[in-house]
CSV table of C-alpha atoms in Angstrom, one decimal:
chain,number,residue,atom,x,y,z
K,232,MET,CA,65.5,18.0,21.7
K,233,LYS,CA,65.7,18.9,18.0
K,234,ASN,CA,63.2,16.1,17.3
K,235,ASP,CA,60.4,18.1,19.0
K,236,ARG,CA,60.0,20.4,16.1
K,237,HIS,CA,59.1,17.5,13.8
K,238,LEU,CA,57.0,15.8,16.5
K,239,LEU,CA,54.8,18.6,17.5
K,240,PRO,CA,52.8,19.3,14.3
K,241,SER,CA,51.9,15.7,13.8
K,242,LEU,CA,51.1,15.3,17.5
K,243,ARG,CA,48.6,18.2,17.2
K,244,ALA,CA,47.0,16.6,14.2
K,245,ALA,CA,46.7,13.4,16.0
K,246,TRP,CA,45.0,15.1,18.9
K,247,PHE,CA,42.5,16.7,16.6
K,248,ALA,CA,41.8,13.3,14.9
K,249,LEU,CA,41.3,11.7,18.3
K,250,ILE,CA,38.9,14.4,19.5
K,251,PHE,CA,37.0,14.0,16.2
K,252,ILE,CA,36.8,10.2,16.4
K,253,THR,CA,35.7,10.3,20.0
K,254,LEU,CA,32.9,12.8,19.2
K,255,ALA,CA,31.8,10.7,16.3
K,256,LEU,CA,31.7,7.4,18.2
K,257,SER,CA,30.0,8.6,21.3
K,258,ASN,CA,27.5,10.6,19.2
K,259,CYS,CA,26.7,7.4,17.3
K,260,GLY,CA,25.8,5.5,20.4
K,261,TYR,CA,23.8,8.4,21.9
K,262,ASN,CA,21.8,9.2,18.8
K,263,ALA,CA,21.0,5.6,18.0
K,264,LEU,CA,19.8,4.9,21.5
K,265,GLN,CA,17.5,8.0,21.5
K,266,SER,CA,16.0,7.3,18.1
K,267,GLY,CA,15.7,3.6,18.9
K,268,ASP,CA,13.8,4.5,22.1
K,269,GLU,CA,11.5,6.8,20.2
K,270,ALA,CA,10.9,4.2,17.6
K,271,ILE,CA,9.9,1.7,20.3
K,272,LYS,CA,7.5,4.2,21.9
K,273,SER,CA,5.7,5.1,18.7
K,274,SER,CA,5.5,1.5,17.4
K,275,TRP,CA,4.1,0.4,20.8
K,276,SER,CA,1.4,3.1,20.8
K,277,GLU,CA,0.4,1.8,17.3
K,278,VAL,CA,0.2,-1.7,18.8
K,279,LEU,CA,-2.0,-0.4,21.6
K,280,ASN,CA,-4.2,1.5,19.2
K,281,GLN,CA,-4.9,-1.5,17.1
K,282,TYR,CA,-5.7,-3.7,20.1
K,283,GLN,CA,-8.1,-1.0,21.3
K,284,ARG,CA,-9.7,-0.9,17.9
K,285,ARG,CA,-10.3,-4.6,18.1
K,286,ALA,CA,-11.7,-4.3,21.6
K,287,ASP,CA,-14.1,-1.6,20.4
K,288,LEU,CA,-15.5,-3.9,17.7
K,289,ILE,CA,-16.4,-6.6,20.1
K,290,PRO,CA,-19.6,-5.3,21.8
K,291,ASN,CA,-21.3,-4.8,18.4
K,292,LEU,CA,-20.2,-8.3,17.3
K,293,VAL,CA,-21.6,-9.8,20.5
K,294,ASN,CA,-24.9,-8.0,19.9
K,295,VAL,CA,-25.3,-9.2,16.3
K,296,VAL,CA,-24.5,-12.8,17.2
K,297,LYS,CA,-26.9,-12.6,20.2
K,298,GLY,CA,-29.6,-11.6,17.7
K,299,TYR,CA,-29.4,-15.1,16.1
K,300,ALA,CA,-28.0,-17.3,18.8
K,301,ALA,CA,-29.3,-16.0,22.0
K,302,HIS,CA,-28.8,-19.1,24.0
K,303,GLU,CA,-25.0,-19.4,23.4
K,304,GLN,CA,-24.6,-17.7,26.8
K,305,GLU,CA,-21.3,-19.3,27.7
K,306,VAL,CA,-19.6,-17.9,24.7
K,307,PHE,CA,-20.9,-14.4,25.2
K,308,GLN,CA,-19.9,-14.4,28.8
K,309,GLN,CA,-16.4,-15.6,28.0
K,310,VAL,CA,-15.8,-13.0,25.4
K,311,THR,CA,-17.2,-10.2,27.6
K,312,GLU,CA,-15.0,-11.2,30.5
K,313,ALA,CA,-11.9,-11.6,28.3
K,314,ARG,CA,-12.5,-8.2,26.8
K,315,ALA,CA,-12.9,-6.6,30.2
K,316,LYS,CA,-9.7,-8.2,31.4
K,317,ALA,CA,-7.7,-7.2,28.3
K,318,THR,CA,-8.8,-3.6,28.4
K,319,SER,CA,-8.1,-3.3,32.1
K,320,ILE,CA,-4.5,-4.4,31.7
K,321,THR,CA,-2.8,-1.2,30.5
K,322,LEU,CA,0.8,-1.2,29.5
K,323,PRO,CA,2.1,2.3,28.8
K,324,ALA,CA,5.4,2.7,26.9
K,325,GLU,CA,7.3,3.6,30.1
K,326,ALA,CA,6.5,0.2,31.6
K,327,LEU,CA,7.8,-1.8,28.6
K,328,SER,CA,11.0,-2.9,30.3
K,329,ASP,CA,9.0,-4.8,32.9
K,330,ALA,CA,9.0,-8.4,31.6
K,331,GLN,CA,6.2,-9.6,33.9
K,332,ALA,CA,3.8,-6.8,33.0
K,333,PHE,CA,4.6,-7.4,29.3
K,334,GLU,CA,3.8,-11.1,29.7
K,335,ASN,CA,0.5,-10.3,31.5
K,336,PHE,CA,-0.5,-8.0,28.7
K,337,GLN,CA,0.3,-10.6,26.0
K,338,LYS,CA,-1.6,-13.3,27.9
K,339,SER,CA,-4.8,-11.2,28.3
K,340,GLN,CA,-4.8,-10.3,24.6
K,341,ALA,CA,-4.2,-14.0,23.6
K,342,ALA,CA,-7.1,-15.0,25.8
K,343,LEU,CA,-9.3,-12.4,24.1
K,344,SER,CA,-8.2,-13.7,20.7
K,345,SER,CA,-9.2,-17.3,21.5
K,346,SER,CA,-12.6,-16.4,23.0
K,347,LEU,CA,-13.2,-14.1,19.9
K,348,GLY,CA,-12.4,-17.1,17.7
K,349,ARG,CA,-15.0,-19.1,19.5
K,350,LEU,CA,-17.6,-16.3,19.1
K,351,ILE,CA,-17.0,-16.2,15.3
K,352,ALA,CA,-17.1,-20.0,15.1
K,353,VAL,CA,-20.7,-19.9,16.5
K,354,ALA,CA,-21.7,-18.5,13.1
K,355,GLU,CA,-20.9,-21.9,11.6
K,356,ASN,CA,-24.0,-23.3,13.2
K,357,TYR,CA,-26.3,-20.5,12.2
K,358,PRO,CA,-26.5,-19.9,8.4
K,359,ASP,CA,-28.8,-16.9,8.9
K,360,LEU,CA,-26.2,-15.3,11.1
K,361,LYS,CA,-23.4,-16.0,8.6
K,362,ALA,CA,-25.4,-14.3,5.8
K,363,ASP,CA,-26.4,-11.3,8.0
K,364,GLY,CA,-25.1,-8.0,6.5
K,365,ASN,CA,-24.1,-6.6,9.8
K,366,PHE,CA,-22.2,-9.7,10.8
K,367,ARG,CA,-20.3,-9.8,7.5
K,368,ASP,CA,-19.4,-6.1,7.9
K,369,LEU,CA,-18.1,-6.6,11.4
K,370,GLN,CA,-16.2,-9.7,10.2
K,371,ALA,CA,-14.5,-7.5,7.5
K,372,GLN,CA,-13.6,-4.9,10.1
K,373,LEU,CA,-12.4,-7.5,12.5
K,374,GLU,CA,-10.2,-9.1,9.9
K,375,GLY,CA,-8.8,-5.8,8.9
K,376,THR,CA,-8.0,-5.0,12.5
K,377,GLU,CA,-6.3,-8.3,13.1
K,378,ASN,CA,-4.1,-7.7,10.2
K,379,ARG,CA,-3.2,-4.3,11.5
K,380,ILE,CA,-2.4,-5.8,14.8
K,381,THR,CA,0.0,-8.2,13.2
K,382,VAL,CA,1.6,-5.4,11.2
K,383,ALA,CA,1.9,-3.2,14.3
K,384,ARG,CA,3.4,-6.1,16.3
K,385,ASN,CA,5.9,-6.9,13.6
K,386,ARG,CA,7.0,-3.2,13.5
K,387,TYR,CA,7.3,-3.2,17.2
K,388,ILE,CA,9.4,-6.4,17.2
K,389,GLN,CA,11.7,-4.8,14.6
K,390,ALA,CA,12.1,-1.7,16.7
K,391,ILE,CA,12.9,-3.7,19.8
K,392,LYS,CA,15.4,-5.8,17.9
K,393,GLU,CA,17.3,-2.8,16.6
K,394,PHE,CA,17.2,-1.1,20.0
K,395,ASN,CA,18.4,-4.2,21.8
K,396,ILE,CA,21.3,-4.6,19.3
K,397,THR,CA,22.4,-1.0,19.9
K,398,VAL,CA,22.2,-1.6,23.7
K,399,ARG,CA,24.2,-4.8,23.5
K,400,SER,CA,26.9,-3.8,20.9
K,401,PHE,CA,30.2,-2.0,21.7
K,402,PRO,CA,30.7,0.9,22.2
K,403,SER,CA,27.1,2.0,22.5
K,404,ASN,CA,26.5,-0.5,25.4
K,405,LEU,CA,28.7,1.8,27.5
K,406,THR,CA,26.5,4.8,26.6
K,407,ALA,CA,23.4,2.7,27.2
K,408,SER,CA,24.4,1.6,30.7
K,409,TYR,CA,25.5,5.2,31.5
K,410,LEU,CA,22.1,6.5,30.5
K,411,GLY,CA,20.2,3.7,32.1
K,412,PHE,CA,18.9,2.0,28.9
K,413,ALA,CA,18.4,-1.8,29.2
K,414,ALA,CA,17.4,-4.4,26.6
K,415,LYS,CA,13.6,-4.7,26.4
K,416,PRO,CA,11.5,-7.9,26.3
K,417,ASN,CA,10.0,-9.0,23.0
K,418,PHE,CA,6.8,-10.8,22.1
K,419,ALA,CA,7.1,-14.5,22.8
K,420,VAL,CA,7.0,-16.9,19.9
K,421,GLU,CA,4.3,-19.2,21.1
K,422,ASN,CA,1.8,-16.4,21.6
K,423,GLU,CA,2.8,-14.9,18.4
K,424,ALA,CA,1.7,-18.0,16.5
K,425,ALA,CA,-1.7,-17.9,18.2
K,426,ILE,CA,-2.4,-14.2,17.7
K,427,SER,CA,-1.0,-13.8,14.2
K,428,SER,CA,-3.3,-16.3,12.7
K,429,PRO,CA,-6.7,-14.7,13.3
K,430,PRO,CA,-9.9,-16.7,13.5
K,431,LYS,CA,-11.3,-16.7,10.0
K,432,VAL,CA,-14.6,-18.0,8.7
K,433,ASP,CA,-14.6,-18.9,5.1
K,434,PHE,CA,-17.9,-18.1,3.5
K,435,ASN,CA,-17.1,-19.8,0.2
K,436,GLN,CA,-16.5,-23.3,1.5
X,585,MET,CA,25.2,-43.9,11.7
X,586,LYS,CA,27.2,-40.8,10.7
X,587,GLY,CA,26.2,-41.3,7.1
X,588,ILE,CA,22.5,-41.3,8.0
X,589,CYS,CA,23.0,-38.1,10.0
X,590,HIS,CA,24.6,-36.5,7.0
X,591,VAL,CA,21.8,-37.6,4.7
X,592,PHE,CA,19.2,-36.1,7.1
X,593,PHE,CA,21.2,-32.9,7.2
X,594,ILE,CA,21.2,-32.6,3.5
X,595,ILE,CA,17.5,-33.4,3.2
X,596,PHE,CA,16.7,-30.9,5.9
X,597,PHE,CA,18.6,-28.1,4.2
X,598,CYS,CA,17.2,-29.0,0.8
X,599,THR,CA,13.6,-28.9,1.9
X,600,THR,CA,14.1,-25.7,3.9
X,601,SER,CA,15.6,-24.0,0.9
X,602,LEU,CA,12.6,-25.1,-1.3
X,603,LYS,CA,10.3,-22.9,0.9
X,604,ALA,CA,11.9,-19.7,-0.4
X,605,GLU,CA,9.6,-16.6,-0.4
X,606,VAL,CA,8.3,-15.3,-3.6
X,607,THR,CA,10.5,-12.5,-4.9
X,608,ILE,CA,8.9,-9.1,-5.4
X,609,PRO,CA,8.9,-7.8,-9.0
X,610,ASP,CA,10.5,-4.4,-9.7
X,611,LEU,CA,8.1,-1.5,-9.9
X,612,SER,CA,8.5,-0.1,-13.4
X,613,SER,CA,4.8,0.6,-14.2
X,614,PRO,CA,1.5,0.9,-12.4
X,615,VAL,CA,0.5,-2.5,-13.8
X,616,THR,CA,2.7,-5.5,-13.2
X,617,ASP,CA,1.5,-8.8,-14.6
X,618,THR,CA,3.8,-11.8,-14.2
X,619,THR,CA,1.2,-14.3,-15.3
X,620,ASP,CA,0.3,-13.0,-18.7
X,621,THR,CA,-3.4,-12.9,-17.7
X,622,LEU,CA,-3.8,-9.5,-19.4
X,623,SER,CA,-3.1,-8.8,-23.0
X,624,ALA,CA,-0.6,-6.0,-23.9
X,625,ASP,CA,-3.4,-3.7,-24.8
X,626,GLN,CA,-5.2,-4.3,-21.5
X,627,VAL,CA,-2.0,-3.6,-19.6
X,628,SER,CA,-1.3,-0.3,-21.4
X,629,ASN,CA,-5.0,0.7,-21.0
X,630,LEU,CA,-5.0,0.2,-17.3
X,631,SER,CA,-1.5,1.6,-16.9
X,632,GLU,CA,-2.5,4.8,-18.7
X,633,LYS,CA,-5.6,5.2,-16.5
X,634,LEU,CA,-3.6,4.7,-13.3
X,635,ARG,CA,-0.8,7.1,-14.4
X,636,ALA,CA,-3.3,9.8,-15.3
X,637,PHE,CA,-5.0,9.4,-11.9
X,638,ALA,CA,-1.6,9.7,-10.1
X,639,SER,CA,-0.8,12.9,-11.9
X,640,ASP,CA,-4.3,14.3,-11.4
X,641,LYS,CA,-4.9,13.4,-7.9
X,642,GLY,CA,-1.4,12.4,-6.6
X,643,SER,CA,-2.5,9.1,-5.2
X,644,GLN,CA,-0.6,6.1,-6.7
X,645,ILE,CA,-2.8,3.0,-7.4
X,646,ALA,CA,-0.9,-0.1,-8.6
X,647,LEU,CA,-1.9,-3.5,-9.8
X,648,LEU,CA,0.2,-6.7,-9.3
X,649,ILE,CA,-0.8,-10.1,-10.7
X,650,ILE,CA,1.4,-13.0,-9.6
X,651,ALA,CA,0.9,-16.7,-9.7
X,652,THR,CA,1.2,-17.5,-6.0
X,653,THR,CA,2.3,-16.0,-2.7
X,654,THR,CA,3.0,-19.4,-1.0
X,655,PRO,CA,4.6,-20.0,1.6
X,656,GLU,CA,3.4,-16.6,2.7
X,657,THR,CA,-0.2,-15.5,3.1
X,658,ILE,CA,-1.4,-12.8,0.7
X,659,GLU,CA,-1.4,-10.3,3.6
X,660,GLN,CA,2.2,-11.0,4.4
X,661,TYR,CA,3.4,-10.8,0.8
X,662,SER,CA,1.3,-7.8,0.0
X,663,LEU,CA,2.8,-5.9,2.9
X,664,ARG,CA,6.3,-6.8,1.7
X,665,VAL,CA,5.5,-5.5,-1.7
X,666,VAL,CA,4.2,-2.1,-0.5
X,667,ASP,CA,7.1,-1.8,1.9
X,668,GLN,CA,9.5,-2.2,-1.0
X,669,TRP,CA,7.5,-0.3,-3.7
X,670,LYS,CA,6.4,2.6,-1.3
X,671,LEU,CA,3.4,3.5,-3.3
X,672,GLY,CA,1.8,6.9,-2.5
X,673,ARG,CA,3.4,10.1,-1.5
X,674,LYS,CA,5.6,10.5,1.5
X,675,LYS,CA,3.8,11.7,4.6
X,676,ILE,CA,0.5,11.7,2.7
X,677,ASP,CA,0.6,7.8,2.3
X,678,ASP,CA,-2.0,7.7,-0.4
X,679,GLY,CA,-1.0,4.5,-2.1
X,680,VAL,CA,-3.2,1.5,-3.0
X,681,LEU,CA,-2.2,-1.9,-4.2
X,682,LEU,CA,-4.6,-4.4,-5.9
X,683,ILE,CA,-2.8,-7.7,-5.8
X,684,VAL,CA,-4.1,-10.9,-7.4
X,685,ALA,CA,-2.5,-14.3,-6.7
X,686,LYS,CA,-4.0,-16.2,-9.7
X,687,GLN,CA,-3.0,-19.8,-8.7
X,688,ASP,CA,-3.9,-19.3,-5.0
X,689,ARG,CA,-7.2,-17.7,-6.1
X,690,THR,CA,-6.7,-15.0,-3.5
X,691,LEU,CA,-6.7,-11.2,-3.9
X,692,ARG,CA,-6.2,-8.3,-1.7
X,693,ILE,CA,-6.5,-4.5,-1.6
X,694,GLU,CA,-3.7,-3.0,0.4
X,695,VAL,CA,-4.5,0.6,1.6
X,696,GLY,CA,-2.0,3.2,2.7
X,697,TYR,CA,-2.4,5.1,6.0
X,698,GLY,CA,-3.7,8.2,4.3
X,699,LEU,CA,-6.6,6.6,2.6
X,700,GLU,CA,-8.0,4.4,5.4
X,701,GLY,CA,-10.7,7.0,6.0
X,702,SER,CA,-12.5,6.6,2.7
X,703,LEU,CA,-11.1,3.3,1.5
X,704,SER,CA,-11.8,1.6,4.8
X,705,ASP,CA,-11.5,-2.1,5.4
X,706,LEU,CA,-15.2,-2.4,4.9
X,707,VAL,CA,-15.3,-0.6,1.6
X,708,SER,CA,-12.3,-2.6,0.4
X,709,LYS,CA,-14.1,-5.8,1.3
X,710,ARG,CA,-17.2,-4.7,-0.5
X,711,ILE,CA,-15.2,-3.9,-3.7
X,712,ILE,CA,-13.7,-7.3,-3.6
X,713,ASP,CA,-16.8,-9.3,-2.8
X,714,GLN,CA,-19.4,-7.4,-4.8
X,715,ILE,CA,-17.4,-6.0,-7.7
X,716,ILE,CA,-14.3,-8.0,-8.4
X,717,VAL,CA,-15.0,-11.6,-7.3
X,718,PRO,CA,-18.3,-12.0,-9.4
X,719,HIS,CA,-16.2,-11.4,-12.5
X,720,PHE,CA,-13.4,-13.6,-11.4
X,721,LYS,CA,-15.8,-16.5,-10.8
X,722,GLN,CA,-16.7,-16.3,-14.5
X,723,GLY,CA,-13.0,-16.2,-15.5
X,724,ALA,CA,-13.4,-12.6,-16.6
X,725,PHE,CA,-10.2,-11.3,-15.1
X,726,PHE,CA,-9.8,-8.1,-17.0
X,727,ASP,CA,-13.4,-7.1,-16.4
X,728,GLY,CA,-13.1,-7.8,-12.7
X,729,ILE,CA,-9.8,-5.9,-12.4
X,730,ASN,CA,-11.0,-3.0,-14.5
X,731,ALA,CA,-14.2,-2.7,-12.5
X,732,GLY,CA,-12.3,-3.0,-9.2
X,733,LEU,CA,-9.8,-0.3,-10.1
X,734,ASP,CA,-12.6,2.0,-11.3
X,735,ALA,CA,-14.3,1.5,-7.9
X,736,ILE,CA,-11.1,2.2,-6.0
X,737,VAL,CA,-10.5,5.3,-8.2
X,738,ALA,CA,-14.0,6.5,-7.4
X,739,VAL,CA,-13.6,6.1,-3.7
X,740,VAL,CA,-10.1,7.8,-3.6
X,741,SER,CA,-11.4,10.7,-5.8
X,742,GLY,CA,-13.8,11.5,-3.0
X,743,GLU,CA,-11.0,11.8,-0.5
X,744,THR,CA,-9.5,15.3,0.0
X,745,LEU,CA,-5.8,15.0,-0.7
X,746,PRO,CA,-3.0,17.6,-1.2
X,747,ALA,CA,-2.6,18.5,-4.9
X,748,PRO,CA,0.3,16.8,-6.6
X,749,THR,CA,3.5,18.8,-7.2
X,750,LEU,CA,5.6,18.5,-10.3
X,751,SER,CA,8.8,17.3,-8.7
X,752,SER,CA,9.8,16.3,-5.3
X,753,GLN,CA,12.1,18.5,-3.1
X,754,ASP,CA,14.7,16.6,-1.3
X,755,THR,CA,15.7,18.2,2.0
X,756,ASP,CA,19.1,16.6,1.8
X,757,SER,CA,20.1,19.2,-0.8
X,758,PHE,CA,19.9,21.9,1.9
X,759,LEU,CA,23.0,20.4,3.4
X,760,ILE,CA,25.2,21.9,0.7
X,761,PHE,CA,24.8,25.5,1.8
X,762,PRO,CA,26.0,25.3,5.3
X,763,LEU,CA,28.9,23.1,4.2
X,764,ILE,CA,30.0,25.6,1.5
X,765,LEU,CA,29.7,28.3,4.1
X,766,ILE,CA,31.9,26.4,6.6
X,767,VAL,CA,34.5,25.6,3.9
X,768,VAL,CA,34.6,29.3,2.8
X,769,ILE,CA,34.9,30.7,6.3
X,770,GLY,CA,37.5,28.0,7.2
X,771,SER,CA,39.6,28.8,4.1
X,772,PHE,CA,39.5,32.4,5.0
X,773,LEU,CA,40.3,32.0,8.7
X,774,LYS,CA,43.2,29.7,8.1
X,775,THR,CA,45.2,32.6,6.7
X,776,LEU,CA,44.8,34.4,10.0
X,777,ILE,CA,44.9,31.6,12.6
X,778,ASP,CA,46.8,28.3,12.8
X,779,LYS,CA,45.9,26.1,9.8
X,780,ARG,CA,45.4,22.9,11.6
X,781,LEU,CA,43.2,24.4,14.3
X,782,VAL,CA,40.9,25.9,11.7
X,783,ALA,CA,40.8,22.7,9.8
X,784,GLY,CA,39.9,20.7,12.9
X,785,LEU,CA,37.2,23.2,13.9
X,786,SER,CA,35.7,23.3,10.4
X,787,GLY,CA,35.6,19.5,10.4
X,788,ILE,CA,33.8,19.4,13.7
X,789,ALA,CA,31.4,22.2,12.7
X,790,ALA,CA,30.6,20.3,9.4
X,791,PHE,CA,30.1,17.1,11.4
X,792,VAL,CA,27.7,18.7,13.8
X,793,VAL,CA,25.7,20.2,10.9
X,794,ALA,CA,25.7,17.0,8.9
X,795,THR,CA,24.4,14.9,11.8
X,796,PHE,CA,21.1,16.8,11.6
X,797,PHE,CA,20.6,15.4,8.0
X,798,LEU,CA,22.5,12.1,7.9
X,799,THR,CA,23.7,9.3,10.1
X,800,SER,CA,26.6,9.9,12.5
X,801,PHE,CA,29.0,7.8,10.5
X,802,ILE,CA,28.5,9.6,7.2
X,803,ALA,CA,28.5,12.9,9.1
X,804,PHE,CA,31.9,11.9,10.5
X,805,LEU,CA,33.2,11.2,7.0
X,806,ILE,CA,31.9,14.6,5.8
X,807,GLY,CA,33.5,16.4,8.7
X,808,LEU,CA,36.8,14.7,7.9
X,809,LEU,CA,36.5,15.6,4.2
X,810,VAL,CA,35.7,19.2,5.1
X,811,ALA,CA,38.7,19.3,7.5
X,812,ILE,CA,41.0,18.0,4.7
X,813,VAL,CA,39.6,20.4,2.1
X,814,VAL,CA,40.1,23.4,4.4
X,815,LEU,CA,43.6,22.3,5.2
X,816,ILE,CA,44.9,21.7,1.7
X,817,GLY,CA,42.4,23.4,-0.6
X,818,THR,CA,42.2,26.9,-1.9
X,819,LEU,CA,39.0,29.1,-1.8
X,820,GLY,CA,37.9,28.2,-5.3
X,821,GLY,CA,38.6,24.5,-5.0
X,822,GLY,CA,36.8,24.2,-1.7
X,823,SER,CA,33.5,25.6,-2.7
X,824,GLY,CA,33.6,23.6,-5.9
X,825,ARG,CA,34.0,20.4,-3.9
X,826,GLY,CA,31.2,21.5,-1.5
X,827,GLY,CA,28.8,21.9,-4.4
X,828,GLY,CA,29.1,18.3,-5.6
X,829,PHE,CA,28.2,16.7,-2.3
X,830,MET,CA,24.5,16.1,-2.4
X,831,SER,CA,22.1,16.1,-5.3
X,832,SER,CA,18.4,16.5,-4.9
X,833,ARG,CA,16.1,13.9,-6.5
X,834,GLY,CA,14.6,15.3,-9.6
X,835,GLY,CA,11.2,14.5,-11.2
X,836,SER,CA,11.0,11.1,-12.9
X,837,GLY,CA,10.6,10.7,-16.7
X,838,SER,CA,7.3,9.7,-18.2
X,839,SER,CA,8.4,6.2,-19.1
X,840,SER,CA,9.6,5.3,-15.7
X,841,TYR,CA,7.6,4.8,-12.6
X,842,SER,CA,8.5,4.7,-8.9
X,843,GLY,CA,6.9,4.8,-5.6
X,844,GLY,CA,6.6,8.2,-3.8
X,845,GLY,CA,7.7,7.0,-0.4
X,846,GLY,CA,4.3,6.3,1.1
X,847,SER,CA,3.8,3.9,4.0
X,848,PHE,CA,1.2,1.3,4.8
X,849,GLY,CA,-0.3,0.0,8.1
X,850,GLY,CA,-1.9,-3.3,7.1
X,851,GLY,CA,-5.3,-1.7,6.2
X,852,GLY,CA,-7.5,-3.1,3.4
X,853,ALA,CA,-9.2,-6.4,2.8
X,854,SER,CA,-8.6,-9.8,1.3
X,855,GLY,CA,-10.8,-12.2,-0.6
X,856,ARG,CA,-10.9,-15.4,-2.6
X,857,TRP,CA,-12.8,-16.8,-5.5
């Protein structure tokens, strides 16, 4: 047993190294998951904020258009209904893992986008409406909001991507399943194309 | 048949590579003009004005003139620019970018989070439509840009912002002190208790402290380094090593220019002429 004297010191060092590495690795997974989850929550609340901001602009917009094109009743009704539906479907951050709820939320916002597009398009037939100061102001605010929605969605998508990667890679997937974290659904591509190109009316054409 | 497939492949890859995104110029001055629309005098005139405003008020306003943003929209390109340049101060987010795509005949004012109150989407749109575009339609680019920047400066001046400081403090530098402390205590303790145990514990302590400031992996490396230092270093050598770890970002020189770390949310307005 005279080998023991040479073996013991390096064995002890190896033990310390092992403890160290284990701490580092498991810490990696845990921290990344927590910060990833937080990033998702905060970017999602920004998405909701901007969608709400858009919804808030709509009643004014409808009123201004009504002032010039009162008999376009079908369009007004569609927009009002789509808005009511979109604002009634809430999706708090805790429910983000539910793919069906997420899809419902997306669909309601997409429906609102298209009926909003139709409302703006009404102005094409009414030059007085097009030139109206209030209408142009609301147009500017709507365009700004649509852009912010796009930015917020892109940041959310990025946060989801990073989180999903952490949840799926080794060894953090072990930590993830232990803690109950699952990969979250992302915005679908077909709706993305519809929403990210907002309805624009070009005054200079 | 195989030859035709190969040809299609090549054509496909060639055409997709043609649609490369426009690269973002480096930020070396408040005014960046890649199209030579402005003369050197005009560039330095505007540059001085914007630099003076940044040191007075703190808010960073920048101008970028490029030929085109295709295949992206100006909104997409503009956001990439401000994400890279990070105009405006960190946490205050008081940056503004006036971007003109000369060939596309589009322009945009991109507004940082902190200025969306005064420089709202509506105000930005008005500056574009009522102040800048009328000049641009006449081909008077410098006049339009100058008037537009003056209007933006006027609006931002009205916003209450924290006063600018001379140099930025980097919180990473605070990491040095606990690390030096750990190394010193560790070096002292190893004379009393088993060397390797002390080294291991110092390394773990350093790792725990470092994870508050940095990513886990770098923290792990720092912990390892501290453990090695405590194990083999002397008291003097250890604290010297600890001092060289992190350096704080100092103030920039007057000839250079860099973003302050501000962030943007897509606010502002676009226009065309």
